Amino acid sequence: MTERKGVEAGAEALAEERDGGGVGATMSPGDGWENDDRAAGRRPEDEAGRGVVVAFGQTMKTLRVREGLEREEFGRRLGYSASTVASFEQGRRIPTPRTIERADEVLGAGGLLCLWKEQVERAQYPVFFQGMAALEKECLELLMYDTHVVNGLLQNEEYMRALLAMRRPPLAPETVEHRVTARLARQDIFDRRSAPLLSFVVNEAVLRHRYGGTDVLRGQLELILLAGQKQNVEIQVMPTECEENAGVNGPFTVVTRKDGKKFVYAETHATSSLETDPEQTALAAARYGIIRSQALSPRESTKIIEGLLGAL
């Protein structure tokens, strides 16, 4: 099976699971799974998504013209430039849900534009990541074990940029901007209503690695400490001197949906997988429990991180 077939199968498997199925599935988001979510909008990542965004843009333009508004005036009311409005209308940029709501209000659309919100928001992701994106939005719990870099949900902007700058072959500046903005946007998971329970276990070596330099690491450790103060967040460190570690197979995330169904997400060099098989997800959750028991407690971990920060 080719990689493309694999990711399509993964999306189909997740859809089937919602209807009572549930089989293992492979998705391959690779570099494209975190896309631009700037205030000026995101770029659609696949042909199907592009079609949705183009149709939405045409609808918005039709309503704008009907109201007799020039792009400059419409943009002023939305808080955007005329060129950004043109990008929305031509399907080159994806407006945020709040922008769609505001456009609906300004154009007196009576909810017509708001009907597009879910489809347009989904279009920011490649087809093969839409299943995982949906899970992240409706999860009850995320259990994350990281061994190479700080988890994306905990990264600050400088750390993100440092990591992306190290990619080989180098990423285009525009691509870097898209990914930084998207990753930052995903961090609203910490403060959303009915915020999920978030557990992070990170190898101590990750917290010592000075990606981007001392100043970058200092800011990153400070952010981790702040995140750890949130009531729905627990951060634990796996110390380097620990002689037992059930996570030697590498990083992974266990997602629990609000109906109790579990999924396991993992990344490798150039691909990723979203596992839906009940036996495998149960085993991964049990493995994560062992990892947590082997790591330092949240309080001990805070002291370790504070010590690393003080030594910089």
Coordinates of C-alpha atoms in Angstrom, one line a residue:
M1 CA 0.0 0.0 0.0
T2 CA 1.4 3.4 -0.9
E3 CA 1.6 6.2 1.7
R4 CA -1.2 8.1 0.0
K5 CA -3.5 5.1 0.1
G6 CA -2.5 4.7 3.8
V7 CA -3.6 8.2 4.8
E8 CA -6.8 7.9 2.9
A9 CA -7.5 4.7 4.6
G10 CA -6.8 6.4 7.9
A11 CA -9.4 9.1 7.3
E12 CA -11.9 6.5 6.2
A13 CA -11.2 4.3 9.2
L14 CA -11.8 7.2 11.6
A15 CA -15.1 7.9 9.8
E16 CA -16.1 4.3 10.0
E17 CA -15.2 4.2 13.7
R18 CA -17.7 7.0 14.4
D19 CA -20.4 4.7 13.0
G20 CA -19.4 1.8 15.2
G21 CA -16.5 0.3 13.3
G22 CA -12.9 0.9 14.5
V23 CA -9.8 -0.5 12.9
G24 CA -6.2 0.5 13.0
A25 CA -5.4 3.3 10.5
T26 CA -2.3 5.1 9.2
M27 CA -2.2 8.8 8.4
S28 CA 0.9 10.7 7.2
P29 CA 0.7 14.4 8.0
G30 CA 4.4 14.9 7.6
D31 CA 5.3 18.5 7.4
G32 CA 1.9 19.7 6.3
W33 CA -0.2 19.0 9.3
E34 CA 0.2 22.3 10.9
N35 CA -0.9 25.1 8.6
D36 CA -1.2 28.8 8.5
D37 CA -3.8 30.3 11.0
R38 CA -2.7 33.9 10.9
A39 CA -5.1 36.7 11.6
A40 CA -5.1 37.3 7.8
G41 CA -6.2 33.7 7.3
R42 CA -4.9 30.2 6.5
R43 CA -4.1 28.6 3.2
P44 CA -6.2 25.5 2.1
E45 CA -4.0 22.4 1.9
D46 CA -5.7 20.1 -0.6
E47 CA -7.9 20.2 -3.6
A48 CA -11.1 19.3 -1.8
G49 CA -10.5 21.9 0.8
R50 CA -9.6 24.5 -1.8
G51 CA -12.9 23.9 -3.5
V52 CA -14.8 24.5 -0.3
V53 CA -12.8 27.7 0.4
V54 CA -13.3 29.0 -3.2
A55 CA -17.1 28.4 -3.0
F56 CA -17.2 30.2 0.3
G57 CA -15.3 33.1 -1.1
Q58 CA -17.6 33.4 -4.1
T59 CA -20.6 33.4 -1.8
M60 CA -19.1 36.1 0.4
K61 CA -18.2 38.2 -2.6
T62 CA -21.7 37.9 -4.0
L63 CA -23.2 39.1 -0.7
R64 CA -20.7 42.0 -0.5
V65 CA -21.5 43.2 -4.0
R66 CA -25.2 42.9 -3.3
E67 CA -24.7 45.1 -0.3
G68 CA -22.9 47.6 -2.5
L69 CA -19.7 47.5 -0.4
E70 CA -16.3 48.0 -1.9
R71 CA -13.5 45.7 -0.7
E72 CA -11.8 48.6 1.2
E73 CA -14.9 49.4 3.2
F74 CA -15.8 45.8 3.8
G75 CA -12.2 45.1 4.9
R76 CA -12.3 48.1 7.2
R77 CA -15.4 46.7 9.0
L78 CA -13.8 43.3 9.4
G79 CA -10.4 44.7 10.4
Y80 CA -8.5 43.6 7.3
S81 CA -7.0 45.2 4.2
A82 CA -8.7 45.1 0.8
S83 CA -6.0 42.7 -0.4
T84 CA -6.8 40.3 2.4
V85 CA -10.5 40.5 1.5
A86 CA -9.6 39.7 -2.1
S87 CA -7.6 36.6 -0.8
F88 CA -10.7 35.4 1.1
E89 CA -13.0 35.9 -1.9
Q90 CA -10.6 34.2 -4.3
G91 CA -10.1 31.2 -2.0
R92 CA -6.4 31.9 -1.4
R93 CA -6.8 32.4 2.3
I94 CA -9.1 30.9 4.9
P95 CA -10.9 33.2 7.3
T96 CA -11.1 32.4 11.0
P97 CA -14.5 31.4 12.4
R98 CA -14.8 34.8 14.1
T99 CA -14.1 36.5 10.8
I100 CA -16.9 34.5 9.2
E101 CA -19.3 35.4 11.9
R102 CA -18.4 39.1 11.6
A103 CA -18.7 39.0 7.8
D104 CA -22.1 37.4 8.2
E105 CA -23.1 40.2 10.5
V106 CA -21.7 43.0 8.3
L107 CA -23.3 41.6 5.1
G108 CA -26.7 40.9 6.8
A109 CA -26.4 37.3 5.6
G110 CA -28.7 36.0 8.3
G111 CA -26.5 33.0 9.1
L112 CA -25.8 32.0 5.5
L113 CA -22.0 32.5 5.8
C114 CA -22.0 30.9 9.3
L115 CA -23.3 27.7 7.8
W116 CA -19.8 27.4 6.1
K117 CA -17.8 27.7 9.3
E118 CA -17.2 24.0 10.0
Q119 CA -16.3 23.1 6.4
V120 CA -14.1 26.1 6.0
E121 CA -12.2 25.5 9.3
R122 CA -11.7 21.9 8.3
A123 CA -10.2 22.9 5.0
Q124 CA -7.1 24.3 6.8
Y125 CA -5.9 20.7 7.2
P126 CA -4.9 18.1 4.6
V127 CA -7.4 15.4 4.2
F128 CA -5.3 12.9 6.0
F129 CA -5.0 15.0 9.2
Q130 CA -8.6 16.0 9.5
G131 CA -9.4 13.0 11.6
M132 CA -6.8 14.0 14.2
A133 CA -7.7 17.6 14.1
A134 CA -11.3 16.7 14.9
L135 CA -10.2 14.5 17.8
E136 CA -8.1 17.4 19.2
K137 CA -11.1 19.6 19.2
E138 CA -13.4 17.2 21.0
C139 CA -11.0 15.3 23.3
L140 CA -11.5 14.8 27.0
E141 CA -7.9 13.9 27.7
L142 CA -4.5 14.1 26.0
L143 CA -1.6 12.0 27.3
M144 CA 1.7 13.1 25.6
Y145 CA 5.1 11.5 25.9
D146 CA 8.0 13.4 24.2
T147 CA 11.6 12.4 23.7
H148 CA 13.2 14.6 21.1
V149 CA 11.7 18.2 21.4
V150 CA 9.2 19.9 23.6
N151 CA 5.7 19.1 22.7
G152 CA 4.2 21.5 20.1
L153 CA 1.4 22.4 22.6
L154 CA 4.0 23.7 25.0
Q155 CA 6.4 25.4 22.6
N156 CA 6.8 29.2 22.6
E157 CA 7.2 31.1 19.3
E158 CA 11.0 31.4 19.5
Y159 CA 11.5 27.7 20.2
M160 CA 9.2 26.9 17.2
R161 CA 11.2 29.1 14.9
A162 CA 14.5 27.6 16.1
L163 CA 13.3 24.1 15.4
L164 CA 11.8 25.0 12.0
A165 CA 15.1 26.8 11.0
M166 CA 17.0 23.6 11.5
R167 CA 15.0 21.6 9.0
R168 CA 16.9 20.1 6.1
P169 CA 16.2 20.8 3.3
P170 CA 15.4 24.3 4.6
L171 CA 11.8 25.4 4.7
A172 CA 10.6 28.5 2.8
P173 CA 10.1 31.6 5.0
E174 CA 6.4 31.6 4.1
T175 CA 6.1 28.0 5.2
V176 CA 7.8 28.7 8.5
E177 CA 5.4 31.6 9.2
H178 CA 2.4 29.4 8.4
R179 CA 3.5 26.6 10.7
V180 CA 4.4 28.9 13.6
T181 CA 1.1 30.7 13.5
A182 CA -0.9 27.4 13.2
R183 CA 1.0 25.9 16.2
L184 CA 0.3 28.9 18.3
A185 CA -3.4 28.8 17.3
R186 CA -3.6 25.2 18.5
Q187 CA -2.6 26.2 22.0
D188 CA -6.1 27.6 22.7
I189 CA -6.7 24.1 23.9
F190 CA -5.4 25.2 27.3
D191 CA -8.0 27.8 27.9
R192 CA -11.1 26.6 26.0
R193 CA -14.3 26.0 27.8
S194 CA -14.5 22.5 29.2
A195 CA -10.7 22.3 28.8
P196 CA -9.4 18.7 28.4
L197 CA -7.1 17.1 30.9
L198 CA -3.5 17.4 29.5
S199 CA -0.6 15.3 30.7
F200 CA 2.9 15.8 29.4
V201 CA 5.9 13.5 30.2
V202 CA 9.1 14.9 28.7
N203 CA 12.6 13.5 28.8
E204 CA 15.0 15.6 30.8
A205 CA 17.5 15.7 27.9
V206 CA 14.9 17.6 25.9
L207 CA 14.8 20.4 28.5
R208 CA 18.6 20.6 28.5
H209 CA 19.0 20.8 24.8
R210 CA 19.7 24.5 23.8
Y211 CA 17.9 24.6 20.5
G212 CA 18.2 28.2 19.3
G213 CA 20.5 29.2 22.1
T214 CA 20.4 30.0 25.8
D215 CA 17.8 32.8 25.6
V216 CA 15.4 30.6 23.5
L217 CA 15.7 27.8 26.1
R218 CA 15.2 30.2 28.9
G219 CA 11.9 31.4 27.5
Q220 CA 10.8 27.9 26.7
L221 CA 11.4 26.7 30.2
E222 CA 9.5 29.7 31.6
L223 CA 6.5 28.9 29.4
I224 CA 6.5 25.2 30.6
L225 CA 6.5 26.3 34.2
L226 CA 3.6 28.7 33.5
A227 CA 1.6 25.9 31.7
G228 CA 2.2 23.6 34.6
Q229 CA 0.3 25.9 36.9
K230 CA -3.0 25.4 35.0
Q231 CA -5.4 23.2 36.8
N232 CA -6.0 20.9 33.8
V233 CA -2.3 20.4 33.1
E234 CA 0.3 18.1 34.6
I235 CA 3.9 18.1 33.5
Q236 CA 6.4 15.4 34.5
V237 CA 10.1 15.0 33.7
M238 CA 11.6 11.6 32.9
P239 CA 15.1 12.1 34.6
T240 CA 18.2 11.1 32.7
E241 CA 19.3 8.9 35.5
C242 CA 16.1 6.8 35.4
E243 CA 17.1 3.2 34.9
E244 CA 13.6 2.1 33.8
N245 CA 11.6 3.7 31.0
A246 CA 8.6 2.0 29.4
G247 CA 8.7 4.7 26.6
V248 CA 11.9 3.5 24.9
N249 CA 9.9 2.9 21.6
G250 CA 9.5 6.6 21.2
P251 CA 7.1 9.5 21.6
F252 CA 3.3 9.1 21.3
T253 CA 0.0 10.7 22.3
V254 CA -3.1 9.0 23.6
V255 CA -6.3 10.8 22.9
T256 CA -9.5 10.1 24.8
R257 CA -12.7 11.4 23.2
K258 CA -15.6 12.5 25.2
D259 CA -17.4 9.3 24.6
G260 CA -14.5 7.4 26.1
K261 CA -13.1 6.1 22.9
K262 CA -9.3 6.2 22.8
F263 CA -6.8 6.8 19.9
V264 CA -3.1 6.7 19.6
Y265 CA -1.1 9.2 17.5
A266 CA 2.6 8.8 16.8
E267 CA 5.1 10.3 14.4
T268 CA 8.1 8.7 12.7
H269 CA 10.7 10.2 10.3
A270 CA 8.4 11.1 7.4
T271 CA 5.0 9.6 8.4
S272 CA 2.5 9.4 11.2
S273 CA -0.1 7.0 12.4
L274 CA -3.5 7.3 14.1
E275 CA -4.3 4.0 15.7
T276 CA -8.0 3.2 16.4
D277 CA -7.8 -0.5 17.3
P278 CA -9.2 -0.9 20.9
E279 CA -6.6 -3.4 22.0
Q280 CA -3.6 -1.2 20.8
T281 CA -5.1 2.0 22.3
A282 CA -5.7 0.3 25.6
L283 CA -2.1 -1.0 25.6
A284 CA -0.7 2.4 24.8
A285 CA -2.8 4.0 27.6
A286 CA -1.4 1.4 30.0
R287 CA 2.1 2.0 28.8
Y288 CA 1.7 5.7 29.4
G289 CA 0.5 5.0 32.9
I290 CA 3.8 3.1 33.5
I291 CA 5.8 5.9 32.1
R292 CA 4.1 8.4 34.4
S293 CA 4.9 6.2 37.4
Q294 CA 8.5 6.1 36.4
A295 CA 8.9 9.8 35.8
L296 CA 9.2 12.4 38.6
S297 CA 6.1 13.8 40.2
P298 CA 4.7 17.1 38.9
R299 CA 6.1 18.8 42.0
E300 CA 9.5 17.2 41.7
S301 CA 9.5 18.0 38.0
T302 CA 8.8 21.7 38.7
K303 CA 11.8 21.8 40.9
I304 CA 14.0 20.2 38.2
I305 CA 12.8 22.7 35.6
E306 CA 13.3 25.6 37.9
G307 CA 16.8 24.3 38.6
L308 CA 17.6 24.1 34.9
L309 CA 16.2 27.6 34.4
G310 CA 18.3 29.0 37.2
A311 CA 21.5 27.4 35.8
L312 CA 21.2 29.2 32.4

